[in-house]
Amino acid sequence: VAAAQRAMAARREQFDTLKALHVPVLCIRGSEDVVSTAADHAAMAVAARDVVDVDVPGAGHLLAIDIGNTSVAIGVFDGEELIATFRIATDQDNFADEYAILLLGLLRSRDLEPADIGAAIMSSTVPPLITTFQQVCRTHFDVEPIVVGPGVKTGVRVLYDNPREVGADRVVNSVAAFARFKRGLIVVDF
């Protein structure tokens, strides 16, 4: 915690950036977070114009899962820091327990335990695997994952004739790209 607090103290304050944004902002904070306090979170929510404010009870690390046609990309975040990444093969025939064995083994290889995971978010271009990974999250991490899809506010306005035709992977790529580069850009996903 002390290292995270030192890193936070060294960062430049970004409230002016939040005030200047003309897009919806998603503020997510774990209720148990000792680095980013409830007061910090409230101040960020006030600074942003169009904010969706989410406080995740009991949140530890965030497990991010992107289920693609050929592989599943998995990341574990401690706040904004990506602390572990994994890639496993996509197989619609695998059961939740098979994916759980893989995922738990990979997490333990990085000294992470199921209890360290406090929240999960996932996107998928393989609809049959959504239920499978929801089961993994519920059974092995005791969390209900947020599934990115139609109706989930991400801060990205989809200007497609039928926004439901835009894959969740494209939406989360756009969110991540904007969060990282803070300007308009072209995202290539292959």
Short mmCIF file of N, CA and C in Angstrom, two decimals:
data_model
loop_
_atom_site.label_atom_id
_atom_site.label_comp_id
_atom_site.label_asym_id
_atom_site.label_seq_id
_atom_site.Cartn_x
_atom_site.Cartn_y
_atom_site.Cartn_z
N VAL A 1 0.83 -1.19 0.00
CA VAL A 1 0.00 0.00 0.00
C VAL A 1 0.87 1.25 0.00
N ALA A 2 1.96 1.21 0.79
CA ALA A 2 2.83 2.38 0.88
C ALA A 2 3.42 2.73 -0.48
N ALA A 3 3.82 1.71 -1.25
CA ALA A 3 4.38 1.97 -2.59
C ALA A 3 3.32 2.59 -3.49
N ALA A 4 2.10 2.09 -3.43
CA ALA A 4 1.02 2.65 -4.25
C ALA A 4 0.74 4.09 -3.85
N GLN A 5 0.77 4.39 -2.55
CA GLN A 5 0.52 5.76 -2.10
C GLN A 5 1.64 6.69 -2.56
N ARG A 6 2.90 6.22 -2.52
CA ARG A 6 4.00 7.04 -3.03
C ARG A 6 3.84 7.32 -4.52
N ALA A 7 3.45 6.30 -5.27
CA ALA A 7 3.24 6.47 -6.71
C ALA A 7 2.11 7.46 -6.97
N MET A 8 1.03 7.36 -6.19
CA MET A 8 -0.09 8.28 -6.36
C MET A 8 0.35 9.72 -6.04
N ALA A 9 1.15 9.88 -5.02
CA ALA A 9 1.61 11.21 -4.62
C ALA A 9 2.49 11.84 -5.70
N ALA A 10 3.22 11.02 -6.43
CA ALA A 10 4.11 11.52 -7.47
C ALA A 10 3.37 11.87 -8.76
N ARG A 11 2.14 11.41 -8.89
CA ARG A 11 1.37 11.69 -10.10
C ARG A 11 0.87 13.13 -10.11
N ARG A 12 0.78 13.67 -11.33
CA ARG A 12 0.23 15.01 -11.51
C ARG A 12 -1.29 14.92 -11.33
N GLU A 13 -1.88 15.88 -10.63
CA GLU A 13 -3.32 15.90 -10.41
C GLU A 13 -4.03 16.10 -11.75
N GLN A 14 -5.12 15.35 -11.99
CA GLN A 14 -5.78 15.33 -13.29
C GLN A 14 -7.20 15.90 -13.28
N PHE A 15 -7.59 16.65 -12.26
CA PHE A 15 -8.95 17.16 -12.20
C PHE A 15 -9.28 18.09 -13.36
N ASP A 16 -8.29 18.89 -13.81
CA ASP A 16 -8.53 19.76 -14.97
C ASP A 16 -8.83 18.94 -16.22
N THR A 17 -8.15 17.79 -16.35
CA THR A 17 -8.41 16.90 -17.48
C THR A 17 -9.84 16.39 -17.42
N LEU A 18 -10.28 15.96 -16.24
CA LEU A 18 -11.66 15.47 -16.08
C LEU A 18 -12.66 16.56 -16.42
N LYS A 19 -12.41 17.79 -15.96
CA LYS A 19 -13.33 18.90 -16.23
C LYS A 19 -13.42 19.21 -17.72
N ALA A 20 -12.32 18.99 -18.45
CA ALA A 20 -12.27 19.32 -19.87
C ALA A 20 -12.92 18.26 -20.76
N LEU A 21 -13.15 17.07 -20.22
CA LEU A 21 -13.72 15.99 -21.04
C LEU A 21 -15.16 16.29 -21.41
N HIS A 22 -15.49 16.01 -22.65
CA HIS A 22 -16.85 16.20 -23.14
C HIS A 22 -17.44 14.85 -23.54
N VAL A 23 -17.11 13.83 -22.78
CA VAL A 23 -17.61 12.48 -23.00
C VAL A 23 -18.03 11.92 -21.65
N PRO A 24 -18.91 10.91 -21.64
CA PRO A 24 -19.24 10.28 -20.36
C PRO A 24 -18.01 9.63 -19.74
N VAL A 25 -17.94 9.64 -18.42
CA VAL A 25 -16.81 9.09 -17.68
C VAL A 25 -17.32 8.01 -16.73
N LEU A 26 -16.64 6.89 -16.73
CA LEU A 26 -16.97 5.80 -15.82
C LEU A 26 -15.96 5.83 -14.67
N CYS A 27 -16.43 6.10 -13.45
CA CYS A 27 -15.59 6.11 -12.25
C CYS A 27 -15.88 4.84 -11.47
N ILE A 28 -14.89 3.95 -11.37
CA ILE A 28 -15.05 2.70 -10.62
C ILE A 28 -14.04 2.70 -9.48
N ARG A 29 -14.52 2.38 -8.30
CA ARG A 29 -13.65 2.30 -7.13
C ARG A 29 -14.08 1.13 -6.27
N GLY A 30 -13.13 0.39 -5.78
CA GLY A 30 -13.43 -0.66 -4.82
C GLY A 30 -13.67 -0.04 -3.46
N SER A 31 -14.74 -0.43 -2.78
CA SER A 31 -15.07 0.18 -1.49
C SER A 31 -13.99 -0.06 -0.44
N GLU A 32 -13.16 -1.08 -0.64
CA GLU A 32 -12.09 -1.40 0.30
C GLU A 32 -10.77 -0.73 -0.08
N ASP A 33 -10.77 0.06 -1.15
CA ASP A 33 -9.54 0.66 -1.67
C ASP A 33 -8.98 1.66 -0.67
N VAL A 34 -7.75 1.43 -0.22
CA VAL A 34 -7.13 2.33 0.75
C VAL A 34 -6.26 3.38 0.06
N VAL A 35 -5.99 3.21 -1.22
CA VAL A 35 -5.16 4.16 -1.95
C VAL A 35 -6.01 5.28 -2.52
N SER A 36 -7.08 4.93 -3.20
CA SER A 36 -7.99 5.92 -3.74
C SER A 36 -9.20 5.96 -2.81
N THR A 37 -9.25 6.97 -1.95
CA THR A 37 -10.27 7.03 -0.91
C THR A 37 -11.64 7.38 -1.49
N ALA A 38 -12.66 7.21 -0.69
CA ALA A 38 -14.02 7.59 -1.10
C ALA A 38 -14.08 9.08 -1.42
N ALA A 39 -13.35 9.90 -0.66
CA ALA A 39 -13.33 11.35 -0.92
C ALA A 39 -12.67 11.65 -2.27
N ASP A 40 -11.57 10.95 -2.59
CA ASP A 40 -10.93 11.12 -3.90
C ASP A 40 -11.89 10.76 -5.02
N HIS A 41 -12.57 9.65 -4.83
CA HIS A 41 -13.52 9.16 -5.83
C HIS A 41 -14.66 10.15 -6.03
N ALA A 42 -15.18 10.69 -4.93
CA ALA A 42 -16.27 11.67 -5.01
C ALA A 42 -15.80 12.93 -5.72
N ALA A 43 -14.58 13.37 -5.46
CA ALA A 43 -14.04 14.57 -6.11
C ALA A 43 -13.89 14.35 -7.62
N MET A 44 -13.47 13.14 -8.02
CA MET A 44 -13.36 12.83 -9.45
C MET A 44 -14.74 12.85 -10.10
N ALA A 45 -15.72 12.29 -9.41
CA ALA A 45 -17.08 12.24 -9.95
C ALA A 45 -17.64 13.64 -10.11
N VAL A 46 -17.33 14.56 -9.19
CA VAL A 46 -17.81 15.94 -9.28
C VAL A 46 -17.10 16.67 -10.43
N ALA A 47 -15.82 16.40 -10.61
CA ALA A 47 -15.04 17.09 -11.66
C ALA A 47 -15.51 16.72 -13.06
N ALA A 48 -15.94 15.49 -13.25
CA ALA A 48 -16.40 15.05 -14.58
C ALA A 48 -17.83 15.55 -14.80
N ARG A 49 -18.16 15.85 -16.05
CA ARG A 49 -19.50 16.39 -16.36
C ARG A 49 -20.57 15.32 -16.40
N ASP A 50 -20.32 14.29 -17.16
CA ASP A 50 -21.31 13.22 -17.35
C ASP A 50 -20.70 11.95 -16.79
N VAL A 51 -21.00 11.65 -15.53
CA VAL A 51 -20.30 10.57 -14.85
C VAL A 51 -21.24 9.44 -14.45
N VAL A 52 -20.75 8.23 -14.63
CA VAL A 52 -21.40 7.05 -14.07
C VAL A 52 -20.47 6.62 -12.94
N ASP A 53 -20.98 6.68 -11.72
CA ASP A 53 -20.18 6.45 -10.53
C ASP A 53 -20.49 5.06 -9.98
N VAL A 54 -19.48 4.19 -9.91
CA VAL A 54 -19.68 2.82 -9.44
C VAL A 54 -18.73 2.54 -8.28
N ASP A 55 -19.30 2.13 -7.16
CA ASP A 55 -18.52 1.71 -6.01
C ASP A 55 -18.72 0.21 -5.87
N VAL A 56 -17.65 -0.55 -6.04
CA VAL A 56 -17.74 -2.01 -6.01
C VAL A 56 -17.44 -2.48 -4.59
N PRO A 57 -18.44 -3.06 -3.90
CA PRO A 57 -18.21 -3.49 -2.52
C PRO A 57 -17.15 -4.59 -2.44
N GLY A 58 -16.25 -4.46 -1.48
CA GLY A 58 -15.27 -5.50 -1.20
C GLY A 58 -14.27 -5.75 -2.31
N ALA A 59 -14.08 -4.80 -3.22
CA ALA A 59 -13.25 -5.07 -4.40
C ALA A 59 -11.77 -5.16 -4.04
N GLY A 60 -11.15 -6.19 -4.56
CA GLY A 60 -9.70 -6.34 -4.49
C GLY A 60 -9.18 -6.05 -5.89
N HIS A 61 -8.44 -6.98 -6.45
CA HIS A 61 -7.94 -6.81 -7.81
C HIS A 61 -9.08 -7.00 -8.81
N LEU A 62 -8.94 -6.36 -9.96
CA LEU A 62 -9.92 -6.49 -11.03
C LEU A 62 -9.42 -7.55 -12.01
N LEU A 63 -10.27 -8.54 -12.28
CA LEU A 63 -9.99 -9.56 -13.28
C LEU A 63 -10.68 -9.14 -14.56
N ALA A 64 -9.90 -8.90 -15.62
CA ALA A 64 -10.44 -8.49 -16.91
C ALA A 64 -10.28 -9.64 -17.90
N ILE A 65 -11.38 -10.01 -18.56
CA ILE A 65 -11.38 -11.17 -19.46
C ILE A 65 -11.91 -10.72 -20.81
N ASP A 66 -11.15 -10.96 -21.87
CA ASP A 66 -11.58 -10.65 -23.24
C ASP A 66 -11.60 -11.95 -24.03
N ILE A 67 -12.81 -12.46 -24.28
CA ILE A 67 -12.97 -13.74 -24.95
C ILE A 67 -13.05 -13.50 -26.46
N GLY A 68 -11.99 -13.87 -27.16
CA GLY A 68 -11.95 -13.72 -28.61
C GLY A 68 -12.18 -15.05 -29.30
N ASN A 69 -12.23 -15.01 -30.62
CA ASN A 69 -12.51 -16.22 -31.38
C ASN A 69 -11.41 -17.27 -31.27
N THR A 70 -10.15 -16.84 -31.13
CA THR A 70 -9.04 -17.80 -31.07
C THR A 70 -8.39 -17.88 -29.70
N SER A 71 -8.46 -16.79 -28.93
CA SER A 71 -7.83 -16.82 -27.61
C SER A 71 -8.61 -15.96 -26.61
N VAL A 72 -8.36 -16.26 -25.35
CA VAL A 72 -8.95 -15.50 -24.25
C VAL A 72 -7.79 -14.73 -23.61
N ALA A 73 -7.88 -13.40 -23.64
CA ALA A 73 -6.87 -12.56 -23.00
C ALA A 73 -7.36 -12.22 -21.60
N ILE A 74 -6.49 -12.40 -20.63
CA ILE A 74 -6.85 -12.19 -19.23
C ILE A 74 -5.83 -11.25 -18.61
N GLY A 75 -6.34 -10.27 -17.88
CA GLY A 75 -5.48 -9.34 -17.17
C GLY A 75 -5.95 -9.19 -15.74
N VAL A 76 -5.02 -8.93 -14.85
CA VAL A 76 -5.35 -8.65 -13.46
C VAL A 76 -4.80 -7.26 -13.15
N PHE A 77 -5.68 -6.39 -12.65
CA PHE A 77 -5.32 -5.02 -12.35
C PHE A 77 -5.34 -4.78 -10.85
N ASP A 78 -4.34 -4.04 -10.39
CA ASP A 78 -4.33 -3.50 -9.04
C ASP A 78 -4.47 -2.00 -9.23
N GLY A 79 -5.69 -1.51 -9.10
CA GLY A 79 -5.97 -0.12 -9.46
C GLY A 79 -5.79 0.02 -10.96
N GLU A 80 -4.97 0.96 -11.38
CA GLU A 80 -4.72 1.16 -12.81
C GLU A 80 -3.54 0.33 -13.32
N GLU A 81 -2.84 -0.32 -12.41
CA GLU A 81 -1.64 -1.07 -12.80
C GLU A 81 -1.98 -2.50 -13.20
N LEU A 82 -1.59 -2.86 -14.41
CA LEU A 82 -1.75 -4.23 -14.89
C LEU A 82 -0.64 -5.06 -14.28
N ILE A 83 -1.01 -6.01 -13.40
CA ILE A 83 0.02 -6.75 -12.66
C ILE A 83 0.23 -8.17 -13.19
N ALA A 84 -0.67 -8.65 -14.04
CA ALA A 84 -0.49 -9.99 -14.61
C ALA A 84 -1.31 -10.10 -15.89
N THR A 85 -0.76 -10.80 -16.87
CA THR A 85 -1.49 -11.08 -18.11
C THR A 85 -1.31 -12.54 -18.49
N PHE A 86 -2.34 -13.07 -19.11
CA PHE A 86 -2.32 -14.46 -19.56
C PHE A 86 -3.10 -14.55 -20.86
N ARG A 87 -2.81 -15.57 -21.64
CA ARG A 87 -3.57 -15.85 -22.86
C ARG A 87 -3.77 -17.36 -22.92
N ILE A 88 -5.03 -17.77 -23.10
CA ILE A 88 -5.33 -19.19 -23.24
C ILE A 88 -6.18 -19.38 -24.50
N ALA A 89 -6.21 -20.60 -25.01
CA ALA A 89 -6.96 -20.89 -26.23
C ALA A 89 -8.47 -20.85 -25.96
N THR A 90 -9.18 -20.31 -26.93
CA THR A 90 -10.65 -20.32 -26.87
C THR A 90 -11.12 -21.69 -27.35
N ASP A 91 -11.95 -22.33 -26.54
CA ASP A 91 -12.50 -23.62 -26.90
C ASP A 91 -13.92 -23.69 -26.35
N GLN A 92 -14.90 -23.61 -27.25
CA GLN A 92 -16.30 -23.60 -26.84
C GLN A 92 -16.71 -24.91 -26.18
N ASP A 93 -15.93 -25.95 -26.36
CA ASP A 93 -16.26 -27.25 -25.77
C ASP A 93 -15.78 -27.39 -24.33
N ASN A 94 -14.93 -26.47 -23.87
CA ASN A 94 -14.44 -26.55 -22.48
C ASN A 94 -15.57 -26.21 -21.51
N PHE A 95 -15.56 -26.89 -20.38
CA PHE A 95 -16.50 -26.60 -19.31
C PHE A 95 -15.92 -25.51 -18.42
N ALA A 96 -16.77 -24.90 -17.61
CA ALA A 96 -16.32 -23.85 -16.70
C ALA A 96 -15.20 -24.37 -15.80
N ASP A 97 -15.32 -25.59 -15.32
CA ASP A 97 -14.28 -26.13 -14.43
C ASP A 97 -12.94 -26.27 -15.14
N GLU A 98 -12.94 -26.58 -16.43
CA GLU A 98 -11.69 -26.68 -17.17
C GLU A 98 -11.02 -25.31 -17.29
N TYR A 99 -11.82 -24.29 -17.61
CA TYR A 99 -11.26 -22.94 -17.66
C TYR A 99 -10.79 -22.50 -16.28
N ALA A 100 -11.53 -22.88 -15.23
CA ALA A 100 -11.16 -22.51 -13.87
C ALA A 100 -9.81 -23.10 -13.49
N ILE A 101 -9.59 -24.37 -13.83
CA ILE A 101 -8.30 -25.01 -13.52
C ILE A 101 -7.16 -24.25 -14.20
N LEU A 102 -7.35 -23.91 -15.46
CA LEU A 102 -6.32 -23.14 -16.18
C LEU A 102 -6.09 -21.80 -15.51
N LEU A 103 -7.17 -21.07 -15.27
CA LEU A 103 -7.05 -19.72 -14.74
C LEU A 103 -6.48 -19.71 -13.32
N LEU A 104 -6.95 -20.59 -12.48
CA LEU A 104 -6.43 -20.64 -11.11
C LEU A 104 -4.95 -20.99 -11.08
N GLY A 105 -4.55 -21.92 -11.94
CA GLY A 105 -3.12 -22.26 -12.03
C GLY A 105 -2.28 -21.09 -12.50
N LEU A 106 -2.78 -20.37 -13.49
CA LEU A 106 -2.05 -19.21 -14.00
C LEU A 106 -1.94 -18.13 -12.93
N LEU A 107 -3.03 -17.87 -12.23
CA LEU A 107 -3.00 -16.86 -11.16
C LEU A 107 -2.00 -17.25 -10.07
N ARG A 108 -2.03 -18.50 -9.68
CA ARG A 108 -1.11 -18.95 -8.62
C ARG A 108 0.35 -18.88 -9.07
N SER A 109 0.58 -19.01 -10.38
CA SER A 109 1.95 -18.87 -10.88
C SER A 109 2.49 -17.46 -10.67
N ARG A 110 1.60 -16.51 -10.40
CA ARG A 110 1.98 -15.12 -10.12
C ARG A 110 1.68 -14.74 -8.67
N ASP A 111 1.54 -15.76 -7.82
CA ASP A 111 1.26 -15.55 -6.39
C ASP A 111 -0.05 -14.82 -6.14
N LEU A 112 -1.03 -15.08 -6.98
CA LEU A 112 -2.37 -14.51 -6.81
C LEU A 112 -3.32 -15.62 -6.43
N GLU A 113 -4.18 -15.36 -5.47
CA GLU A 113 -5.16 -16.33 -4.98
C GLU A 113 -6.56 -15.86 -5.37
N PRO A 114 -7.52 -16.77 -5.43
CA PRO A 114 -8.90 -16.37 -5.76
C PRO A 114 -9.42 -15.25 -4.86
N ALA A 115 -9.05 -15.26 -3.60
CA ALA A 115 -9.52 -14.23 -2.67
C ALA A 115 -8.98 -12.84 -3.00
N ASP A 116 -7.91 -12.78 -3.81
CA ASP A 116 -7.34 -11.49 -4.21
C ASP A 116 -8.21 -10.78 -5.24
N ILE A 117 -9.08 -11.51 -5.90
CA ILE A 117 -9.93 -10.94 -6.95
C ILE A 117 -11.20 -10.41 -6.29
N GLY A 118 -11.45 -9.12 -6.49
CA GLY A 118 -12.62 -8.50 -5.89
C GLY A 118 -13.68 -8.10 -6.88
N ALA A 119 -13.34 -8.08 -8.18
CA ALA A 119 -14.30 -7.68 -9.21
C ALA A 119 -13.84 -8.27 -10.53
N ALA A 120 -14.77 -8.40 -11.46
CA ALA A 120 -14.43 -8.92 -12.79
C ALA A 120 -15.25 -8.19 -13.84
N ILE A 121 -14.64 -8.04 -15.00
CA ILE A 121 -15.32 -7.46 -16.15
C ILE A 121 -14.91 -8.29 -17.35
N MET A 122 -15.84 -8.49 -18.28
CA MET A 122 -15.51 -9.32 -19.43
C MET A 122 -16.22 -8.83 -20.68
N SER A 123 -15.58 -9.12 -21.81
CA SER A 123 -16.20 -8.90 -23.11
C SER A 123 -16.01 -10.18 -23.90
N SER A 124 -16.89 -10.39 -24.88
CA SER A 124 -16.80 -11.64 -25.63
C SER A 124 -17.33 -11.48 -27.04
N THR A 125 -16.61 -12.10 -27.97
CA THR A 125 -17.12 -12.24 -29.34
C THR A 125 -17.60 -13.67 -29.56
N VAL A 126 -17.60 -14.46 -28.49
CA VAL A 126 -18.05 -15.86 -28.54
C VAL A 126 -19.18 -16.01 -27.51
N PRO A 127 -20.41 -15.68 -27.90
CA PRO A 127 -21.52 -15.67 -26.94
C PRO A 127 -21.68 -16.92 -26.08
N PRO A 128 -21.47 -18.14 -26.61
CA PRO A 128 -21.64 -19.31 -25.74
C PRO A 128 -20.69 -19.34 -24.54
N LEU A 129 -19.55 -18.66 -24.64
CA LEU A 129 -18.59 -18.69 -23.53
C LEU A 129 -18.87 -17.64 -22.45
N ILE A 130 -19.80 -16.74 -22.69
CA ILE A 130 -20.13 -15.75 -21.67
C ILE A 130 -20.62 -16.46 -20.41
N THR A 131 -21.58 -17.36 -20.56
CA THR A 131 -22.12 -18.10 -19.42
C THR A 131 -21.03 -18.92 -18.74
N THR A 132 -20.15 -19.52 -19.52
CA THR A 132 -19.06 -20.33 -18.97
C THR A 132 -18.17 -19.50 -18.06
N PHE A 133 -17.75 -18.33 -18.53
CA PHE A 133 -16.86 -17.49 -17.72
C PHE A 133 -17.60 -16.80 -16.57
N GLN A 134 -18.89 -16.55 -16.74
CA GLN A 134 -19.67 -16.05 -15.61
C GLN A 134 -19.65 -17.08 -14.48
N GLN A 135 -19.81 -18.35 -14.86
CA GLN A 135 -19.76 -19.44 -13.87
C GLN A 135 -18.41 -19.50 -13.17
N VAL A 136 -17.33 -19.35 -13.94
CA VAL A 136 -15.99 -19.36 -13.36
C VAL A 136 -15.87 -18.24 -12.32
N CYS A 137 -16.31 -17.05 -12.69
CA CYS A 137 -16.21 -15.90 -11.78
C CYS A 137 -17.05 -16.10 -10.52
N ARG A 138 -18.27 -16.58 -10.69
CA ARG A 138 -19.16 -16.77 -9.54
C ARG A 138 -18.65 -17.87 -8.61
N THR A 139 -18.27 -19.00 -9.19
CA THR A 139 -17.91 -20.18 -8.40
C THR A 139 -16.53 -20.06 -7.75
N HIS A 140 -15.56 -19.55 -8.49
CA HIS A 140 -14.18 -19.59 -8.01
C HIS A 140 -13.67 -18.27 -7.45
N PHE A 141 -14.33 -17.15 -7.77
CA PHE A 141 -13.89 -15.84 -7.26
C PHE A 141 -14.97 -15.15 -6.44
N ASP A 142 -16.16 -15.73 -6.42
CA ASP A 142 -17.28 -15.17 -5.66
C ASP A 142 -17.59 -13.73 -6.08
N VAL A 143 -17.52 -13.47 -7.39
CA VAL A 143 -17.86 -12.16 -7.93
C VAL A 143 -18.83 -12.33 -9.10
N GLU A 144 -19.66 -11.33 -9.29
CA GLU A 144 -20.55 -11.28 -10.44
C GLU A 144 -19.89 -10.39 -11.48
N PRO A 145 -19.45 -10.95 -12.60
CA PRO A 145 -18.72 -10.12 -13.57
C PRO A 145 -19.65 -9.15 -14.30
N ILE A 146 -19.11 -7.99 -14.60
CA ILE A 146 -19.79 -7.06 -15.50
C ILE A 146 -19.52 -7.57 -16.90
N VAL A 147 -20.56 -7.78 -17.68
CA VAL A 147 -20.41 -8.25 -19.06
C VAL A 147 -20.65 -7.05 -19.97
N VAL A 148 -19.60 -6.61 -20.67
CA VAL A 148 -19.74 -5.46 -21.56
C VAL A 148 -20.58 -5.86 -22.75
N GLY A 149 -21.60 -5.08 -22.99
CA GLY A 149 -22.51 -5.35 -24.10
C GLY A 149 -23.55 -4.25 -24.15
N PRO A 150 -24.55 -4.40 -24.99
CA PRO A 150 -25.59 -3.38 -25.10
C PRO A 150 -26.20 -3.08 -23.72
N GLY A 151 -26.33 -1.79 -23.43
CA GLY A 151 -26.92 -1.37 -22.17
C GLY A 151 -25.91 -1.06 -21.08
N VAL A 152 -24.65 -1.48 -21.25
CA VAL A 152 -23.62 -1.17 -20.26
C VAL A 152 -22.98 0.16 -20.64
N LYS A 153 -23.01 1.11 -19.73
CA LYS A 153 -22.45 2.43 -20.00
C LYS A 153 -20.93 2.38 -19.88
N THR A 154 -20.26 2.64 -21.00
CA THR A 154 -18.79 2.60 -21.04
C THR A 154 -18.18 3.97 -21.27
N GLY A 155 -19.00 4.94 -21.61
CA GLY A 155 -18.48 6.25 -21.95
C GLY A 155 -18.22 6.40 -23.43
N VAL A 156 -18.45 5.35 -24.22
CA VAL A 156 -18.23 5.39 -25.67
C VAL A 156 -19.59 5.50 -26.36
N ARG A 157 -19.75 6.55 -27.14
CA ARG A 157 -20.97 6.66 -27.95
C ARG A 157 -20.74 5.90 -29.24
N VAL A 158 -21.56 4.90 -29.48
CA VAL A 158 -21.44 4.10 -30.70
C VAL A 158 -22.36 4.72 -31.74
N LEU A 159 -21.77 5.26 -32.79
CA LEU A 159 -22.54 5.98 -33.81
C LEU A 159 -22.83 5.11 -35.02
N TYR A 160 -23.02 3.85 -34.79
CA TYR A 160 -23.36 2.87 -35.82
C TYR A 160 -24.86 2.89 -36.01
N ASP A 161 -25.35 2.56 -37.21
CA ASP A 161 -26.80 2.49 -37.42
C ASP A 161 -27.45 1.57 -36.40
N ASN A 162 -26.85 0.41 -36.17
CA ASN A 162 -27.33 -0.51 -35.15
C ASN A 162 -26.19 -0.77 -34.17
N PRO A 163 -26.14 -0.01 -33.06
CA PRO A 163 -25.03 -0.15 -32.11
C PRO A 163 -24.85 -1.56 -31.57
N ARG A 164 -25.89 -2.38 -31.59
CA ARG A 164 -25.78 -3.75 -31.07
C ARG A 164 -24.90 -4.62 -31.98
N GLU A 165 -24.62 -4.14 -33.20
CA GLU A 165 -23.77 -4.90 -34.12
C GLU A 165 -22.28 -4.70 -33.84
N VAL A 166 -21.95 -3.72 -33.00
CA VAL A 166 -20.55 -3.46 -32.68
C VAL A 166 -20.14 -4.40 -31.56
N GLY A 167 -19.09 -5.16 -31.79
CA GLY A 167 -18.64 -6.13 -30.80
C GLY A 167 -18.13 -5.47 -29.53
N ALA A 168 -18.37 -6.13 -28.41
CA ALA A 168 -17.92 -5.61 -27.11
C ALA A 168 -16.41 -5.42 -27.10
N ASP A 169 -15.68 -6.26 -27.84
CA ASP A 169 -14.22 -6.12 -27.89
C ASP A 169 -13.82 -4.79 -28.50
N ARG A 170 -14.57 -4.35 -29.50
CA ARG A 170 -14.27 -3.05 -30.13
C ARG A 170 -14.54 -1.90 -29.17
N VAL A 171 -15.60 -2.03 -28.39
CA VAL A 171 -15.95 -0.99 -27.43
C VAL A 171 -14.88 -0.90 -26.35
N VAL A 172 -14.48 -2.03 -25.76
CA VAL A 172 -13.48 -1.97 -24.69
C VAL A 172 -12.12 -1.53 -25.23
N ASN A 173 -11.79 -1.88 -26.47
CA ASN A 173 -10.55 -1.38 -27.07
C ASN A 173 -10.58 0.13 -27.18
N SER A 174 -11.73 0.69 -27.56
CA SER A 174 -11.88 2.14 -27.67
C SER A 174 -11.74 2.82 -26.32
N VAL A 175 -12.37 2.26 -25.30
CA VAL A 175 -12.27 2.81 -23.95
C VAL A 175 -10.82 2.81 -23.49
N ALA A 176 -10.14 1.68 -23.68
CA ALA A 176 -8.74 1.56 -23.25
C ALA A 176 -7.83 2.52 -24.02
N ALA A 177 -8.06 2.62 -25.32
CA ALA A 177 -7.21 3.50 -26.14
C ALA A 177 -7.37 4.95 -25.71
N PHE A 178 -8.62 5.37 -25.49
CA PHE A 178 -8.83 6.76 -25.06
C PHE A 178 -8.24 7.00 -23.68
N ALA A 179 -8.42 6.05 -22.77
CA ALA A 179 -7.87 6.19 -21.42
C ALA A 179 -6.35 6.34 -21.46
N ARG A 180 -5.73 5.64 -22.38
CA ARG A 180 -4.27 5.66 -22.44
C ARG A 180 -3.72 6.89 -23.16
N PHE A 181 -4.35 7.28 -24.29
CA PHE A 181 -3.78 8.33 -25.13
C PHE A 181 -4.49 9.67 -25.03
N LYS A 182 -5.69 9.71 -24.46
CA LYS A 182 -6.43 10.95 -24.19
C LYS A 182 -6.68 11.81 -25.43
N ARG A 183 -6.86 11.18 -26.57
CA ARG A 183 -7.18 11.93 -27.80
C ARG A 183 -7.78 10.97 -28.82
N GLY A 184 -8.35 11.52 -29.88
CA GLY A 184 -8.90 10.70 -30.93
C GLY A 184 -7.80 9.91 -31.63
N LEU A 185 -8.08 8.68 -31.98
CA LEU A 185 -7.10 7.85 -32.66
C LEU A 185 -7.80 6.69 -33.36
N ILE A 186 -7.05 5.98 -34.15
CA ILE A 186 -7.55 4.79 -34.85
C ILE A 186 -7.00 3.57 -34.12
N VAL A 187 -7.90 2.65 -33.79
CA VAL A 187 -7.52 1.43 -33.08
C VAL A 187 -7.59 0.26 -34.04
N VAL A 188 -6.51 -0.50 -34.16
CA VAL A 188 -6.49 -1.68 -35.01
C VAL A 188 -6.41 -2.90 -34.11
N ASP A 189 -7.35 -3.81 -34.26
CA ASP A 189 -7.40 -5.03 -33.44
C ASP A 189 -7.34 -6.21 -34.39
N PHE A 190 -6.37 -7.08 -34.20
CA PHE A 190 -6.28 -8.26 -35.06
C PHE A 190 -5.92 -9.47 -34.26
#
